[in-house]
Tab-separated table of C-alpha atoms in Angstrom:
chain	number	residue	atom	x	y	z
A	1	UNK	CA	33.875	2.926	-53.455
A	2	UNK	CA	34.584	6.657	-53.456
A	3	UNK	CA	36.167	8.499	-50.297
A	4	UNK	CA	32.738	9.641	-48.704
A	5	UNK	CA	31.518	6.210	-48.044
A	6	UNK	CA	35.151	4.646	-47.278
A	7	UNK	CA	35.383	7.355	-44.258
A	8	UNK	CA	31.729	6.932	-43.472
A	9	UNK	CA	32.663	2.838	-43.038
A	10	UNK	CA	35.874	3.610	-40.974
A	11	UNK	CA	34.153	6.186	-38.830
A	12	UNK	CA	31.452	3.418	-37.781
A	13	UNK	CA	34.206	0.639	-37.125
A	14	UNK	CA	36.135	3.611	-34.986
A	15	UNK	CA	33.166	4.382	-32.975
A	16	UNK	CA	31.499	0.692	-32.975
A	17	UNK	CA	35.056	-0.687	-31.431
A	18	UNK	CA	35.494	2.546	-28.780
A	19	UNK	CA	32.163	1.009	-27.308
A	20	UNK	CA	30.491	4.491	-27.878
A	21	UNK	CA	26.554	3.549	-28.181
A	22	UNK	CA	23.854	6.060	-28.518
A	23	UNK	CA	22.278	6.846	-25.219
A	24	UNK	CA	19.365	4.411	-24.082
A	25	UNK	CA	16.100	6.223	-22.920
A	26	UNK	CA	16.569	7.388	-19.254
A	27	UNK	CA	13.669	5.800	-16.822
A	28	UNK	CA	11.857	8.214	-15.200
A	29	UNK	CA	12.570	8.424	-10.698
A	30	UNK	CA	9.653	9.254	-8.923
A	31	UNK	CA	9.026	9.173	-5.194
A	32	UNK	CA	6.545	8.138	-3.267
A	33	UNK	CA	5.146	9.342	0.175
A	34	UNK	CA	2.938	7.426	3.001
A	35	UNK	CA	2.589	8.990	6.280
A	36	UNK	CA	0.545	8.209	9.403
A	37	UNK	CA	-0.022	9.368	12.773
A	38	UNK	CA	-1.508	8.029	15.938
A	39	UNK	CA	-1.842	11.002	18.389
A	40	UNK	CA	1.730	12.644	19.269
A	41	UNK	CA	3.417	10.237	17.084
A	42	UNK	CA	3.624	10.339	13.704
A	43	UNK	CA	5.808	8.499	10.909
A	44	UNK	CA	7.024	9.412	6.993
A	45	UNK	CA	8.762	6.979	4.354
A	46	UNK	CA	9.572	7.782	0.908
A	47	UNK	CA	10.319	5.041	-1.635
A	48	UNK	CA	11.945	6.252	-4.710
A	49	UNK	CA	11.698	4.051	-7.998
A	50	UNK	CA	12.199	4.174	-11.753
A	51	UNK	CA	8.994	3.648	-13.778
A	52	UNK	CA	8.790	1.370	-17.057
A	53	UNK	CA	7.700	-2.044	-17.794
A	54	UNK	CA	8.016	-2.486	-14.334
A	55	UNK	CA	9.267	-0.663	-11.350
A	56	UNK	CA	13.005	-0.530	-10.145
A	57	UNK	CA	13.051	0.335	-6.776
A	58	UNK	CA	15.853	2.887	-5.545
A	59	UNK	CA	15.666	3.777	-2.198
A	60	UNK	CA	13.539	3.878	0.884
A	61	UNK	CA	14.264	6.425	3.734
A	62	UNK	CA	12.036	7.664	6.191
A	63	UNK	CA	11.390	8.686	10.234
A	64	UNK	CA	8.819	8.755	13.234
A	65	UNK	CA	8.479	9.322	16.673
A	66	UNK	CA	8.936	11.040	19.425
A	67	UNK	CA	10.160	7.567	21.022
A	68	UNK	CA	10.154	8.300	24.515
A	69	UNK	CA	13.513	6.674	26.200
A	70	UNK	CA	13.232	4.143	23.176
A	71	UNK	CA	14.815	3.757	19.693
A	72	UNK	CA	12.352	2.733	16.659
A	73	UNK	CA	12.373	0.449	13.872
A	74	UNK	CA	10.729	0.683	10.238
A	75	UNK	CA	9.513	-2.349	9.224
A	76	UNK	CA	8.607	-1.925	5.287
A	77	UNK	CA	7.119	-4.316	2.920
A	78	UNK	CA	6.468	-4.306	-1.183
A	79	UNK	CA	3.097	-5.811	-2.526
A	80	UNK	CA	2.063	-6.585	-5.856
A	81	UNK	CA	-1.335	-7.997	-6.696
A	82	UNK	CA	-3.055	-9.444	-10.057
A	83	UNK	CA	-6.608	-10.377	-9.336
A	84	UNK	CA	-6.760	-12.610	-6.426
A	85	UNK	CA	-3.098	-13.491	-6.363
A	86	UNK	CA	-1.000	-11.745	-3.741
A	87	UNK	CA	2.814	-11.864	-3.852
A	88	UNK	CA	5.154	-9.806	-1.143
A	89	UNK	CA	8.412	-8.495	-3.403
A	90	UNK	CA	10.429	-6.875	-0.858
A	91	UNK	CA	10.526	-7.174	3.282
A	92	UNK	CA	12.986	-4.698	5.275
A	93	UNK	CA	13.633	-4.067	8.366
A	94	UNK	CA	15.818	-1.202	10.600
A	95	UNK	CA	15.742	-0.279	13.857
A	96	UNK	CA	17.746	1.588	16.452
A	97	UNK	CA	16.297	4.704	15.198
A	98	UNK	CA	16.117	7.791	17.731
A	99	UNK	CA	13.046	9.752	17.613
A	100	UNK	CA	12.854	11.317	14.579
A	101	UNK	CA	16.319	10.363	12.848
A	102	UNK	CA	16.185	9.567	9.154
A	103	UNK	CA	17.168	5.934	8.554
A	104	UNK	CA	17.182	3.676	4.893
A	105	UNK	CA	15.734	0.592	4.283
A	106	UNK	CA	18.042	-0.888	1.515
A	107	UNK	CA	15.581	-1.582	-1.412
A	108	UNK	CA	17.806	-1.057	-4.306
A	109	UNK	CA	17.663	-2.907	-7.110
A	110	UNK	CA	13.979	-4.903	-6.372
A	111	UNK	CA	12.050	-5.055	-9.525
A	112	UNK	CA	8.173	-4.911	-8.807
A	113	UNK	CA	5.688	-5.754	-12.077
A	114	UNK	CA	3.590	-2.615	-12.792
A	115	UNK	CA	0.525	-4.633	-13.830
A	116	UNK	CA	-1.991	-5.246	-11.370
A	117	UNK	CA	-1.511	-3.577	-7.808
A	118	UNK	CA	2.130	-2.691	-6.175
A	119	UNK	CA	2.118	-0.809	-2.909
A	120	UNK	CA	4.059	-0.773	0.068
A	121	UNK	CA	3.401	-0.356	3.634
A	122	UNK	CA	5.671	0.697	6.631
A	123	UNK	CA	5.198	-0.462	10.118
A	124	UNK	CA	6.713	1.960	12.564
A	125	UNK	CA	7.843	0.526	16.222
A	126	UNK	CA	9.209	0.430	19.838
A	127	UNK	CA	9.671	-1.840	22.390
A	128	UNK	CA	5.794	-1.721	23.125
A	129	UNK	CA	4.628	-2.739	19.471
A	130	UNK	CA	3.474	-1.214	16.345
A	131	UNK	CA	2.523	2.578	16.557
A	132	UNK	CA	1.288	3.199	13.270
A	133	UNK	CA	1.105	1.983	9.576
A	134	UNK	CA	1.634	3.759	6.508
A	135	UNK	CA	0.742	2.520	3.145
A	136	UNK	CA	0.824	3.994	-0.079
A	137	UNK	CA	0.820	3.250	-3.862
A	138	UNK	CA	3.003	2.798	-6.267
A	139	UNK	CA	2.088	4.615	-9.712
């Protein structure tokens, strides 16, 4: 075996044992928006996930109001649908939100398929009940 190949053999068992692998393709992040409004109030959620074979949810933040001597609460759901069959992935809740403060609906790590349908739809509250929805797709 001449020198070339017996460093080119030692240099893959150095970098094979330091644990040194090539990097892995990086999934894409993209965010999401749904808003909605029903007259003065109004409410905004992003959901941030990584595409591929399916989607790897991130993070979900968002805000509403004006809550008038009330706090709020988000109430956000993840949907996936192939043909007739339904499934909910993900159901969060937070609340104690001031009018317009940013609060995060922990979502990380929820895998959602990317055949068929996947949305998800916020529920903004007070005390007196829902005061709008927002839905949007995931894609």
């Amino acid at each position: 075996m001449g020198a070339g190949v017996k460093r080119a053999a030692l240099l893959a068992l150095l970098v094979a044992a330091s644990g040194v692998v090539a990097p892995a393709a990086q999934a894409a992040t993209v965010g999401v928006t749904a808003t909605c409004t029903d007259g003065d109030f109004s409410g905004k959620f992003t959901l941030w996930y990584d595409l591929g074979a399916e989607y790897r949810l991130r993070r979900g933040r968002g805000a509403a109001g004006p809550y008038i001597a009330d706090t709020g609460a988000m109430h956000v759901k993840v949907h996936h649908r192939v043909g007739t069959t339904q499934t909910t992935v993900l159901t969060r809740s937070t609340s104690g939100l001031k009018s317009d403060e940013s609060g995060e609906v922990a979502v990380n790590g929820t895998k959602v398929p990317s055949s068929g349908r996947a949305w998800f739809e916020v529920r903004f509250a007070d005390r007196s009940g829902t005061k709008c929805t927002a839905e949007k797709d995931l894609r």
